[in-house]
Amino acid sequence: MRNPPRFASRVVRERLRELGHAQTYQGWREIAIELDRLEGADGWTQDDTSEDFDYLLIQERLQRIRALRQKADVRQLAFELYEGLHGNLGNISNPALYAVARVGTKRLVADYIHEVSRCLDFICAGDFADFGFEEKIQFFKRTATSFGRSALMLSGGGTLGMFHLGVIKALHTQKLLPRVLSGASAGSIIASAVAVRSDDEIDAMFEPGGLNLDAFQSLGWREIIRGGAVMDSGQLERCLEANIGDLTFVEAFDRTHRIVSITVSPAETHQQGRLLNYLTAPHVLMRKAVLASCAVPGIFAPVQLEARNYAKQTVPYLPSQRWIDGTLSSDLPMLRLARLHNVNHYVVSQTNPHIVPLIAAAERERRGLAPLARELVKQGGSGALRLARKHLDPHGGGRLLGKIDNIVRQRYSGDINIFPVPSHRRMLGLFANPSSDDIQTYIREGERATWPRIERIRLQTQISRTFEDCIRLLKRREHERVHAGDPRAHKPLRAVR
């Protein structure tokens, strides 16, 4: 966050106070734009030159593709886009470009992104004698695959994970919610609730009573001693069933076309963490996957997954295996999302209480040495843990250190990070049911933390969103051609998923 100058003018101080009390994104944005003008950041945005990106390359590319579109030279335009369209061309995704103005970045960067999207719409919507429908399909499939797409990743964090609701609300309101989402532990509850709801149904999630979040119920001493867990898994599962229903991953995908992945960790040795979604575990019940992802060791008992067999009966899935908290093996499964869904840009909502202070410090010290020093400490600590494991019983202390090692070595931040203000007080309620007022407070905090990132998310996801819109339109046209009996109809177009 930016700090006001020591001798800021009275008007700037007043606007800063108003910014802190804005009730909507539109109101926040209007005040932020005025502050950019008062503080001189708007002059920076209008100046193309910068040491933070290759502005000469972007100027040349912008002029080139704009001229080709205006001349309607579709073949040459498609060639230029296919050959030179990259998400970070000339370093235009550099975080430094979004650290000066409160709203947006260099006008040149925004103009370039808008022009690329306009060119894609032009190719998709136009009817060209020298660029047929089959060539369009090939162009969009190949270029979209090369360009990649964005995902929203929701971390663990116990009750603090209700902050994710506000992030979802802010992005959904601005029509910026990615189709690809992942969730671990608390994040899996929110991700799965989104997975089973259409766009029109998502709004109800944010209303009082929109979700059942009474997930925690303590067990008696006898049950704790017998099961080794202090919370009732049955209560959590009833909560999940109320929010998610009885859908499998593939049934949820068929209903909403959202790609939602849930991470789970193995309770036994010789197993690896799993990423469950409509491709890797299509018939697994989503509520069971979320139950496992939330099974913090010592708090909830390990979970046996369930799935529907060919006869639509509910049966155990991998019957001999039990699964626990997804954050232990992969809080943010970036590599697996990249392999499965062509994701190469990550928006992260991070609420893990042991991670948020580090991310907040790294954001403040982006240009300093502190992040590097922290990374060196982390890597050194991980090496020490691996060395200790070699000299301990693999089924006792060595196994415990293995889990700690997995936690230490994970990556907990993405390209764009959204996180709450660190609070030690809230850690006391990490495994307590939030009240209705608590939930609304978390939603407001999630929204407000997202607003300063909205324009960056809008710009950095605009091209991939345009690709998805164009491919969806071409699929519909191809479907109409097939049903109309057009002998030239191409084989059904498969969207990039």
GROMACS .gro file of C-alpha atoms in nm:
model
  497
    1MET     CA    1   0.000   0.000   0.000
    2ARG     CA    2   0.114   0.353  -0.074
    3ASN     CA    3   0.176   0.587   0.216
    4PRO     CA    4   0.071   0.953   0.189
    5PRO     CA    5   0.354   1.206   0.163
    6ARG     CA    6   0.455   1.356   0.497
    7PHE     CA    7   0.339   1.699   0.387
    8ALA     CA    8   0.047   1.587   0.171
    9SER     CA    9  -0.201   1.858   0.085
   10ARG     CA   10  -0.526   1.883   0.275
   11VAL     CA   11  -0.722   1.769  -0.034
   12VAL     CA   12  -0.503   1.459  -0.073
   13ARG     CA   13  -0.548   1.370   0.294
   14GLU     CA   14  -0.925   1.410   0.263
   15ARG     CA   15  -0.935   1.190  -0.048
   16LEU     CA   16  -0.724   0.927   0.125
   17ARG     CA   17  -0.974   0.914   0.411
   18GLU     CA   18  -1.260   0.886   0.160
   19LEU     CA   19  -1.074   0.608  -0.019
   20GLY     CA   20  -1.053   0.413   0.306
   21HIS     CA   21  -1.431   0.439   0.352
   22ALA     CA   22  -1.549   0.375  -0.005
   23GLN     CA   23  -1.845   0.136  -0.015
   24THR     CA   24  -1.828   0.021  -0.379
   25TYR     CA   25  -1.557  -0.040  -0.632
   26GLN     CA   26  -1.691   0.235  -0.856
   27GLY     CA   27  -1.672   0.484  -0.569
   28TRP     CA   28  -1.323   0.364  -0.475
   29ARG     CA   29  -1.208   0.389  -0.837
   30GLU     CA   30  -1.331   0.746  -0.882
   31ILE     CA   31  -1.145   0.861  -0.570
   32ALA     CA   32  -0.832   0.666  -0.669
   33ILE     CA   33  -0.829   0.828  -1.015
   34GLU     CA   34  -0.856   1.172  -0.855
   35LEU     CA   35  -0.567   1.087  -0.622
   36ASP     CA   36  -0.359   0.977  -0.922
   37ARG     CA   37  -0.421   1.318  -1.074
   38LEU     CA   38  -0.345   1.507  -0.753
   39GLU     CA   39  -0.026   1.313  -0.688
   40GLY     CA   40   0.098   1.323  -1.049
   41ALA     CA   41   0.064   0.953  -1.128
   42ASP     CA   42  -0.161   1.029  -1.426
   43GLY     CA   43   0.133   1.204  -1.593
   44TRP     CA   44   0.338   0.888  -1.549
   45THR     CA   45   0.067   0.680  -1.716
   46GLN     CA   46   0.057   0.912  -2.020
   47ASP     CA   47   0.434   0.894  -2.071
   48ASP     CA   48   0.520   0.589  -2.285
   49THR     CA   49   0.884   0.577  -2.182
   50SER     CA   50   0.996   0.356  -1.894
   51GLU     CA   51   1.288   0.142  -1.785
   52ASP     CA   52   1.047  -0.123  -1.660
   53PHE     CA   53   0.939  -0.255  -2.002
   54ASP     CA   54   1.039  -0.248  -2.368
   55TYR     CA   55   0.816   0.041  -2.469
   56LEU     CA   56   0.971   0.073  -2.815
   57LEU     CA   57   0.878  -0.288  -2.895
   58ILE     CA   58   0.522  -0.237  -2.771
   59GLN     CA   59   0.485   0.086  -2.970
   60GLU     CA   60   0.599  -0.092  -3.286
   61ARG     CA   61   0.372  -0.394  -3.229
   62LEU     CA   62   0.072  -0.172  -3.153
   63GLN     CA   63   0.117   0.032  -3.470
   64ARG     CA   64   0.169  -0.281  -3.679
   65ILE     CA   65  -0.139  -0.479  -3.573
   66ARG     CA   66  -0.362  -0.168  -3.567
   67ALA     CA   67  -0.264  -0.084  -3.925
   68LEU     CA   68  -0.331  -0.443  -4.040
   69ARG     CA   69  -0.674  -0.445  -3.876
   70GLN     CA   70  -0.766  -0.109  -4.028
   71LYS     CA   71  -0.660  -0.238  -4.374
   72ALA     CA   72  -0.860  -0.560  -4.311
   73ASP     CA   73  -0.549  -0.763  -4.401
   74VAL     CA   74  -0.673  -1.060  -4.201
   75ARG     CA   75  -0.417  -1.317  -4.316
   76GLN     CA   76  -0.120  -1.098  -4.231
   77LEU     CA   77  -0.285  -0.993  -3.905
   78ALA     CA   78  -0.341  -1.356  -3.803
   79PHE     CA   79   0.021  -1.431  -3.892
   80GLU     CA   80   0.148  -1.143  -3.678
   81LEU     CA   81  -0.064  -1.244  -3.379
   82TYR     CA   82   0.024  -1.612  -3.403
   83GLU     CA   83   0.396  -1.538  -3.425
   84GLY     CA   84   0.424  -1.264  -3.165
   85LEU     CA   85   0.143  -1.290  -2.910
   86HIS     CA   86   0.285  -1.353  -2.563
   87GLY     CA   87   0.145  -1.272  -2.219
   88ASN     CA   88   0.456  -1.087  -2.104
   89LEU     CA   89   0.578  -0.945  -2.433
   90GLY     CA   90   0.836  -0.674  -2.363
   91ASN     CA   91   0.785  -0.732  -1.985
   92ILE     CA   92   0.442  -0.564  -1.989
   93SER     CA   93   0.335  -0.777  -1.690
   94ASN     CA   94   0.614  -0.638  -1.475
   95PRO     CA   95   0.465  -0.567  -1.127
   96ALA     CA   96   0.657  -0.238  -1.120
   97LEU     CA   97   0.423  -0.109  -1.391
   98TYR     CA   98   0.133  -0.142  -1.146
   99ALA     CA   99   0.305   0.012  -0.843
  100VAL     CA  100   0.283   0.381  -0.940
  101ALA     CA  101  -0.080   0.462  -1.023
  102ARG     CA  102  -0.361   0.338  -0.806
  103VAL     CA  103  -0.570   0.263  -1.114
  104GLY     CA  104  -0.417   0.097  -1.419
  105THR     CA  105  -0.072   0.132  -1.568
  106LYS     CA  106   0.103   0.292  -1.866
  107ARG     CA  107  -0.149   0.401  -2.129
  108LEU     CA  108   0.070   0.235  -2.394
  109VAL     CA  109   0.037  -0.104  -2.222
  110ALA     CA  110  -0.340  -0.069  -2.192
  111ASP     CA  111  -0.373   0.047  -2.555
  112TYR     CA  112  -0.171  -0.251  -2.675
  113ILE     CA  113  -0.381  -0.502  -2.479
  114HIS     CA  114  -0.707  -0.342  -2.596
  115GLU     CA  115  -0.587  -0.348  -2.958
  116VAL     CA  116  -0.493  -0.717  -2.941
  117SER     CA  117  -0.842  -0.798  -2.810
  118ARG     CA  118  -1.000  -0.584  -3.081
  119CYS     CA  119  -0.797  -0.768  -3.346
  120LEU     CA  120  -0.907  -1.106  -3.211
  121ASP     CA  121  -1.271  -0.996  -3.215
  122PHE     CA  122  -1.224  -0.868  -3.571
  123ILE     CA  123  -1.088  -1.203  -3.692
  124CYS     CA  124  -1.356  -1.399  -3.506
  125ALA     CA  125  -1.657  -1.196  -3.615
  126GLY     CA  126  -1.557  -1.112  -3.973
  127ASP     CA  127  -1.651  -1.303  -4.288
  128PHE     CA  128  -1.342  -1.320  -4.511
  129ALA     CA  129  -1.314  -1.473  -4.857
  130ASP     CA  130  -0.943  -1.548  -4.808
  131PHE     CA  131  -0.963  -1.669  -4.446
  132GLY     CA  132  -1.222  -1.941  -4.409
  133PHE     CA  133  -1.393  -2.085  -4.105
  134GLU     CA  134  -1.155  -2.380  -4.078
  135GLU     CA  135  -0.857  -2.145  -4.077
  136LYS     CA  136  -1.022  -1.941  -3.802
  137ILE     CA  137  -1.067  -2.249  -3.590
  138GLN     CA  138  -0.706  -2.352  -3.635
  139PHE     CA  139  -0.582  -2.001  -3.562
  140PHE     CA  140  -0.779  -1.963  -3.238
  141LYS     CA  141  -0.704  -2.312  -3.107
  142ARG     CA  142  -0.331  -2.283  -3.167
  143THR     CA  143  -0.288  -1.922  -3.060
  144ALA     CA  144  -0.499  -1.960  -2.745
  145THR     CA  145  -0.299  -2.267  -2.645
  146SER     CA  146   0.024  -2.078  -2.697
  147PHE     CA  147  -0.095  -1.772  -2.506
  148GLY     CA  148  -0.230  -1.957  -2.200
  149ARG     CA  149  -0.495  -1.858  -1.948
  150SER     CA  150  -0.542  -1.737  -1.589
  151ALA     CA  151  -0.656  -1.919  -1.276
  152LEU     CA  152  -0.779  -1.805  -0.936
  153MET     CA  153  -0.625  -2.000  -0.649
  154LEU     CA  154  -0.777  -2.002  -0.299
  155SER     CA  155  -0.547  -2.101  -0.014
  156GLY     CA  156  -0.618  -2.268   0.317
  157GLY     CA  157  -0.659  -2.071   0.637
  158GLY     CA  158  -0.942  -2.210   0.851
  159THR     CA  159  -1.214  -1.956   0.921
  160LEU     CA  160  -0.987  -1.689   0.774
  161GLY     CA  161  -1.067  -1.848   0.435
  162MET     CA  162  -1.403  -1.668   0.442
  163PHE     CA  163  -1.199  -1.374   0.310
  164HIS     CA  164  -1.206  -1.559  -0.025
  165LEU     CA  165  -1.578  -1.486  -0.050
  166GLY     CA  166  -1.505  -1.115  -0.081
  167VAL     CA  167  -1.240  -1.179  -0.347
  168ILE     CA  168  -1.490  -1.389  -0.545
  169LYS     CA  169  -1.756  -1.119  -0.508
  170ALA     CA  170  -1.527  -0.840  -0.631
  171LEU     CA  171  -1.412  -1.039  -0.935
  172HIS     CA  172  -1.759  -1.173  -1.016
  173THR     CA  173  -1.913  -0.824  -0.998
  174GLN     CA  174  -1.657  -0.698  -1.249
  175LYS     CA  175  -1.703  -1.009  -1.471
  176LEU     CA  176  -1.340  -1.104  -1.409
  177LEU     CA  177  -1.385  -1.439  -1.233
  178PRO     CA  178  -1.165  -1.696  -1.413
  179ARG     CA  179  -1.316  -2.025  -1.526
  180VAL     CA  180  -1.024  -2.212  -1.372
  181LEU     CA  181  -1.016  -2.219  -0.991
  182SER     CA  182  -0.835  -2.424  -0.730
  183GLY     CA  183  -0.891  -2.457  -0.359
  184ALA     CA  184  -0.712  -2.615  -0.066
  185SER     CA  185  -0.859  -2.670   0.280
  186ALA     CA  186  -1.081  -2.365   0.355
  187GLY     CA  187  -1.029  -2.245  -0.001
  188SER     CA  188  -1.178  -2.570  -0.130
  189ILE     CA  189  -1.511  -2.488   0.041
  190ILE     CA  190  -1.542  -2.157  -0.142
  191ALA     CA  191  -1.410  -2.292  -0.475
  192SER     CA  192  -1.655  -2.583  -0.473
  193ALA     CA  193  -1.946  -2.356  -0.378
  194VAL     CA  194  -1.866  -2.150  -0.689
  195ALA     CA  195  -1.822  -2.467  -0.898
  196VAL     CA  196  -2.183  -2.578  -0.856
  197ARG     CA  197  -2.345  -2.237  -0.910
  198SER     CA  198  -2.427  -2.055  -1.232
  199ASP     CA  199  -2.336  -1.688  -1.275
  200ASP     CA  200  -2.687  -1.586  -1.170
  201GLU     CA  201  -2.673  -1.804  -0.858
  202ILE     CA  202  -2.334  -1.683  -0.732
  203ASP     CA  203  -2.471  -1.349  -0.609
  204ALA     CA  204  -2.682  -1.526  -0.344
  205MET     CA  205  -2.364  -1.665  -0.183
  206PHE     CA  206  -2.277  -1.322  -0.046
  207GLU     CA  207  -2.611  -1.254   0.120
  208PRO     CA  208  -2.664  -1.329   0.490
  209GLY     CA  209  -2.735  -1.702   0.509
  210GLY     CA  210  -2.616  -1.756   0.154
  211LEU     CA  211  -2.379  -2.029   0.266
  212ASN     CA  212  -2.397  -2.267   0.560
  213LEU     CA  213  -2.064  -2.218   0.737
  214ASP     CA  214  -2.137  -2.401   1.063
  215ALA     CA  215  -1.852  -2.641   0.999
  216PHE     CA  216  -1.707  -2.686   1.348
  217GLN     CA  217  -1.846  -2.891   1.634
  218SER     CA  218  -1.622  -3.019   1.913
  219LEU     CA  219  -1.625  -3.383   2.012
  220GLY     CA  220  -1.634  -3.519   2.364
  221TRP     CA  221  -1.321  -3.645   2.537
  222ARG     CA  222  -1.402  -4.009   2.469
  223GLU     CA  223  -1.444  -3.948   2.097
  224ILE     CA  224  -1.125  -3.741   2.088
  225ILE     CA  225  -0.922  -4.016   2.255
  226ARG     CA  226  -1.077  -4.284   2.034
  227GLY     CA  227  -1.045  -4.101   1.701
  228GLY     CA  228  -0.750  -3.869   1.751
  229ALA     CA  229  -0.945  -3.562   1.629
  230VAL     CA  230  -1.113  -3.282   1.824
  231MET     CA  231  -1.379  -3.183   1.569
  232ASP     CA  232  -1.678  -3.376   1.436
  233SER     CA  233  -1.625  -3.463   1.068
  234GLY     CA  234  -1.996  -3.536   1.039
  235GLN     CA  235  -2.083  -3.175   1.119
  236LEU     CA  236  -1.836  -3.051   0.855
  237GLU     CA  237  -1.979  -3.292   0.596
  238ARG     CA  238  -2.336  -3.177   0.668
  239CYS     CA  239  -2.216  -2.820   0.613
  240LEU     CA  240  -2.055  -2.917   0.283
  241GLU     CA  241  -2.360  -3.108   0.164
  242ALA     CA  242  -2.576  -2.800   0.227
  243ASN     CA  243  -2.341  -2.584   0.017
  244ILE     CA  244  -2.231  -2.826  -0.255
  245GLY     CA  245  -2.493  -3.100  -0.274
  246ASP     CA  246  -2.413  -3.448  -0.399
  247LEU     CA  247  -2.249  -3.362  -0.731
  248THR     CA  248  -1.942  -3.530  -0.874
  249PHE     CA  249  -1.667  -3.322  -1.031
  250VAL     CA  250  -1.783  -3.397  -1.385
  251GLU     CA  251  -2.147  -3.326  -1.297
  252ALA     CA  252  -2.049  -2.986  -1.156
  253PHE     CA  253  -1.845  -2.912  -1.469
  254ASP     CA  254  -2.133  -3.010  -1.699
  255ARG     CA  255  -2.363  -2.781  -1.502
  256THR     CA  256  -2.152  -2.462  -1.490
  257HIS     CA  257  -1.847  -2.527  -1.717
  258ARG     CA  258  -1.622  -2.405  -1.438
  259ILE     CA  259  -1.296  -2.594  -1.397
  260VAL     CA  260  -1.246  -2.639  -1.022
  261SER     CA  261  -0.964  -2.841  -0.868
  262ILE     CA  262  -0.932  -2.953  -0.506
  263THR     CA  263  -0.603  -3.062  -0.348
  264VAL     CA  264  -0.579  -3.347  -0.095
  265SER     CA  265  -0.278  -3.492   0.085
  266PRO     CA  266  -0.213  -3.859   0.169
  267ALA     CA  267  -0.259  -3.979   0.525
  268GLU     CA  268  -0.029  -4.276   0.461
  269THR     CA  269   0.331  -4.308   0.349
  270HIS     CA  270   0.428  -4.397  -0.010
  271GLN     CA  271   0.151  -4.180  -0.154
  272GLN     CA  272   0.153  -3.842  -0.322
  273GLY     CA  273  -0.086  -3.550  -0.296
  274ARG     CA  274  -0.364  -3.545  -0.553
  275LEU     CA  275  -0.534  -3.273  -0.755
  276LEU     CA  276  -0.897  -3.375  -0.798
  277ASN     CA  277  -1.109  -3.230  -1.079
  278TYR     CA  278  -1.333  -3.332  -1.369
  279LEU     CA  279  -1.036  -3.471  -1.564
  280THR     CA  280  -0.835  -3.650  -1.295
  281ALA     CA  281  -1.122  -3.777  -1.078
  282PRO     CA  282  -1.445  -3.711  -1.272
  283HIS     CA  283  -1.675  -3.937  -1.067
  284VAL     CA  284  -1.547  -3.849  -0.719
  285LEU     CA  285  -1.806  -3.674  -0.501
  286MET     CA  286  -1.697  -3.314  -0.465
  287ARG     CA  287  -1.812  -3.281  -0.104
  288LYS     CA  288  -1.594  -3.578  -0.004
  289ALA     CA  289  -1.295  -3.422  -0.178
  290VAL     CA  290  -1.354  -3.096   0.012
  291LEU     CA  291  -1.402  -3.287   0.338
  292ALA     CA  292  -1.060  -3.448   0.286
  293SER     CA  293  -0.896  -3.120   0.187
  294CYS     CA  294  -1.021  -2.965   0.513
  295ALA     CA  295  -0.908  -3.256   0.733
  296VAL     CA  296  -0.635  -3.077   0.929
  297PRO     CA  297  -0.445  -3.347   1.121
  298GLY     CA  298  -0.553  -3.359   1.484
  299ILE     CA  299  -0.854  -3.138   1.412
  300PHE     CA  300  -1.052  -3.365   1.174
  301ALA     CA  301  -1.013  -3.736   1.108
  302PRO     CA  302  -0.864  -3.858   0.774
  303VAL     CA  303  -1.123  -3.910   0.500
  304GLN     CA  304  -1.203  -4.192   0.261
  305LEU     CA  305  -1.310  -4.053  -0.077
  306GLU     CA  306  -1.625  -4.173  -0.250
  307ALA     CA  307  -1.729  -4.187  -0.615
  308ARG     CA  308  -2.012  -4.304  -0.837
  309ASN     CA  309  -1.955  -4.622  -1.033
  310TYR     CA  310  -2.088  -4.706  -1.378
  311ALA     CA  311  -2.423  -4.806  -1.227
  312LYS     CA  312  -2.448  -4.466  -1.051
  313GLN     CA  313  -2.395  -4.626  -0.710
  314THR     CA  314  -2.185  -4.447  -0.449
  315VAL     CA  315  -1.880  -4.657  -0.369
  316PRO     CA  316  -1.542  -4.603  -0.196
  317TYR     CA  317  -1.275  -4.448  -0.417
  318LEU     CA  318  -0.929  -4.600  -0.364
  319PRO     CA  319  -1.072  -4.788  -0.061
  320SER     CA  320  -0.741  -4.851   0.112
  321GLN     CA  321  -0.638  -4.485   0.111
  322ARG     CA  322  -0.725  -4.198   0.345
  323TRP     CA  323  -0.671  -3.830   0.271
  324ILE     CA  324  -0.608  -3.514   0.471
  325ASP     CA  325  -0.555  -3.136   0.447
  326GLY     CA  326  -0.465  -3.030   0.092
  327THR     CA  327  -0.237  -2.750   0.208
  328LEU     CA  328   0.017  -3.000   0.343
  329SER     CA  329   0.115  -3.117  -0.005
  330SER     CA  330   0.001  -2.833  -0.232
  331ASP     CA  331  -0.167  -2.516  -0.112
  332LEU     CA  332  -0.131  -2.367  -0.463
  333PRO     CA  333  -0.100  -2.645  -0.727
  334MET     CA  334   0.041  -2.425  -1.003
  335LEU     CA  335   0.242  -2.685  -1.193
  336ARG     CA  336  -0.047  -2.929  -1.217
  337LEU     CA  337  -0.291  -2.659  -1.328
  338ALA     CA  338  -0.042  -2.559  -1.596
  339ARG     CA  339  -0.018  -2.916  -1.725
  340LEU     CA  340  -0.390  -2.992  -1.716
  341HIS     CA  341  -0.550  -2.661  -1.812
  342ASN     CA  342  -0.286  -2.452  -1.992
  343VAL     CA  343  -0.264  -2.204  -1.703
  344ASN     CA  344   0.034  -1.971  -1.694
  345HIS     CA  345  -0.100  -1.675  -1.496
  346TYR     CA  346  -0.205  -1.704  -1.132
  347VAL     CA  347  -0.422  -1.479  -0.918
  348VAL     CA  348  -0.384  -1.594  -0.557
  349SER     CA  349  -0.608  -1.522  -0.261
  350GLN     CA  350  -0.383  -1.615   0.031
  351THR     CA  351  -0.515  -1.642   0.389
  352ASN     CA  352  -0.280  -1.891   0.559
  353PRO     CA  353  -0.191  -1.709   0.885
  354HIS     CA  354   0.175  -1.818   0.873
  355ILE     CA  355   0.213  -1.691   0.513
  356VAL     CA  356   0.017  -1.364   0.503
  357PRO     CA  357   0.273  -1.161   0.706
  358LEU     CA  358   0.553  -1.274   0.475
  359ILE     CA  359   0.361  -1.184   0.160
  360ALA     CA  360   0.259  -0.848   0.307
  361ALA     CA  361   0.625  -0.772   0.386
  362ALA     CA  362   0.738  -0.885   0.040
  363GLU     CA  363   0.481  -0.656  -0.125
  364ARG     CA  364   0.612  -0.361   0.076
  365GLU     CA  365   0.976  -0.444   0.000
  366ARG     CA  366   0.939  -0.551  -0.364
  367ARG     CA  367   1.256  -0.376  -0.475
  368GLY     CA  368   1.462  -0.456  -0.163
  369LEU     CA  369   1.670  -0.754  -0.053
  370ALA     CA  370   1.432  -0.880   0.215
  371PRO     CA  371   1.238  -1.119  -0.015
  372LEU     CA  372   1.566  -1.265  -0.140
  373ALA     CA  373   1.696  -1.309   0.213
  374ARG     CA  374   1.373  -1.478   0.317
  375GLU     CA  375   1.395  -1.714   0.022
  376LEU     CA  376   1.754  -1.807   0.114
  377VAL     CA  377   1.646  -1.881   0.470
  378LYS     CA  378   1.358  -2.090   0.342
  379GLN     CA  379   1.580  -2.292   0.110
  380GLY     CA  380   1.839  -2.340   0.384
  381GLY     CA  381   1.572  -2.455   0.627
  382SER     CA  382   1.433  -2.697   0.372
  383GLY     CA  383   1.779  -2.846   0.319
  384ALA     CA  384   1.825  -2.894   0.692
  385LEU     CA  385   1.488  -3.069   0.717
  386ARG     CA  386   1.574  -3.308   0.436
  387LEU     CA  387   1.907  -3.388   0.603
  388ALA     CA  388   1.737  -3.456   0.938
  389ARG     CA  389   1.488  -3.693   0.773
  390LYS     CA  390   1.770  -3.920   0.663
  391HIS     CA  391   1.869  -3.984   1.025
  392LEU     CA  392   1.525  -4.035   1.175
  393ASP     CA  393   1.276  -4.320   1.180
  394PRO     CA  394   1.087  -4.284   0.846
  395HIS     CA  395   0.760  -4.382   1.019
  396GLY     CA  396   0.806  -4.149   1.318
  397GLY     CA  397   0.989  -3.819   1.338
  398GLY     CA  398   1.111  -3.853   0.980
  399ARG     CA  399   0.756  -3.865   0.849
  400LEU     CA  400   0.659  -3.559   1.050
  401LEU     CA  401   0.961  -3.369   0.921
  402GLY     CA  402   0.868  -3.477   0.570
  403LYS     CA  403   0.532  -3.303   0.603
  404ILE     CA  404   0.700  -2.992   0.744
  405ASP     CA  405   0.949  -3.002   0.458
  406ASN     CA  406   0.662  -3.011   0.206
  407ILE     CA  407   0.507  -2.706   0.369
  408VAL     CA  408   0.834  -2.511   0.372
  409ARG     CA  409   0.924  -2.586   0.011
  410GLN     CA  410   0.589  -2.483  -0.137
  411ARG     CA  411   0.531  -2.165  -0.332
  412TYR     CA  412   0.264  -1.952  -0.167
  413SER     CA  413   0.235  -1.653  -0.399
  414GLY     CA  414   0.127  -1.597  -0.758
  415ASP     CA  415   0.153  -1.330  -1.026
  416ILE     CA  416  -0.110  -1.121  -0.846
  417ASN     CA  417  -0.162  -1.167  -0.472
  418ILE     CA  418  -0.463  -1.068  -0.263
  419PHE     CA  419  -0.443  -1.107   0.113
  420PRO     CA  420  -0.597  -0.970   0.434
  421VAL     CA  421  -0.427  -0.740   0.682
  422PRO     CA  422  -0.226  -0.969   0.914
  423SER     CA  423  -0.402  -1.016   1.249
  424HIS     CA  424  -0.283  -1.226   1.542
  425ARG     CA  425  -0.617  -1.180   1.716
  426ARG     CA  426  -0.806  -1.367   1.446
  427MET     CA  427  -0.586  -1.674   1.479
  428LEU     CA  428  -0.772  -1.748   1.803
  429GLY     CA  429  -1.086  -1.817   1.599
  430LEU     CA  430  -0.918  -2.026   1.330
  431PHE     CA  431  -1.146  -2.325   1.396
  432ALA     CA  432  -1.459  -2.149   1.519
  433ASN     CA  433  -1.788  -2.104   1.336
  434PRO     CA  434  -1.815  -1.743   1.211
  435SER     CA  435  -2.127  -1.548   1.291
  436SER     CA  436  -2.334  -1.385   1.017
  437ASP     CA  437  -2.172  -1.051   1.103
  438ASP     CA  438  -1.826  -1.210   1.091
  439ILE     CA  439  -1.892  -1.343   0.741
  440GLN     CA  440  -2.007  -1.005   0.615
  441THR     CA  441  -1.692  -0.848   0.763
  442TYR     CA  442  -1.473  -1.103   0.585
  443ILE     CA  443  -1.658  -1.037   0.258
  444ARG     CA  444  -1.605  -0.662   0.287
  445GLU     CA  445  -1.236  -0.710   0.365
  446GLY     CA  446  -1.192  -0.945   0.069
  447GLU     CA  447  -1.361  -0.696  -0.163
  448ARG     CA  448  -1.156  -0.402  -0.041
  449ALA     CA  449  -0.830  -0.597  -0.070
  450THR     CA  450  -0.922  -0.688  -0.429
  451TRP     CA  451  -1.019  -0.341  -0.552
  452PRO     CA  452  -0.659  -0.210  -0.586
  453ARG     CA  453  -0.580  -0.513  -0.805
  454ILE     CA  454  -0.893  -0.502  -1.024
  455GLU     CA  455  -0.747  -0.302  -1.314
  456ARG     CA  456  -0.429  -0.510  -1.315
  457ILE     CA  457  -0.636  -0.829  -1.324
  458ARG     CA  458  -0.861  -0.682  -1.593
  459LEU     CA  459  -0.567  -0.596  -1.818
  460GLN     CA  460  -0.358  -0.905  -1.757
  461THR     CA  461  -0.652  -1.139  -1.822
  462GLN     CA  462  -0.822  -0.947  -2.104
  463ILE     CA  463  -0.656  -1.130  -2.394
  464SER     CA  464  -0.718  -1.478  -2.253
  465ARG     CA  465  -1.081  -1.382  -2.179
  466THR     CA  466  -1.118  -1.263  -2.539
  467PHE     CA  467  -0.984  -1.597  -2.661
  468GLU     CA  468  -1.242  -1.781  -2.450
  469ASP     CA  469  -1.525  -1.562  -2.580
  470CYS     CA  470  -1.415  -1.611  -2.942
  471ILE     CA  471  -1.379  -1.988  -2.907
  472ARG     CA  472  -1.721  -2.007  -2.743
  473LEU     CA  473  -1.873  -1.813  -3.035
  474LEU     CA  474  -1.699  -2.031  -3.294
  475LYS     CA  475  -1.818  -2.346  -3.118
  476ARG     CA  476  -2.175  -2.220  -3.137
  477ARG     CA  477  -2.139  -2.136  -3.506
  478GLU     CA  478  -1.989  -2.475  -3.579
  479HIS     CA  479  -2.273  -2.645  -3.394
  480GLU     CA  480  -2.525  -2.451  -3.605
  481ARG     CA  481  -2.344  -2.549  -3.927
  482VAL     CA  482  -2.341  -2.916  -3.834
  483HIS     CA  483  -2.711  -2.918  -3.752
  484ALA     CA  484  -2.790  -2.726  -4.069
  485GLY     CA  485  -2.630  -3.006  -4.271
  486ASP     CA  486  -2.347  -2.795  -4.413
  487PRO     CA  487  -2.117  -3.049  -4.585
  488ARG     CA  488  -1.821  -2.816  -4.529
  489ALA     CA  489  -1.876  -2.815  -4.153
  490HIS     CA  490  -1.558  -2.875  -3.962
  491LYS     CA  491  -1.532  -3.142  -3.695
  492PRO     CA  492  -1.672  -3.005  -3.366
  493LEU     CA  493  -1.437  -2.749  -3.216
  494ARG     CA  494  -1.306  -2.838  -2.872
  495ALA     CA  495  -1.247  -2.539  -2.650
  496VAL     CA  496  -0.918  -2.504  -2.472
  497ARG     CA  497  -0.996  -2.629  -2.119
   0.00000   0.00000   0.00000
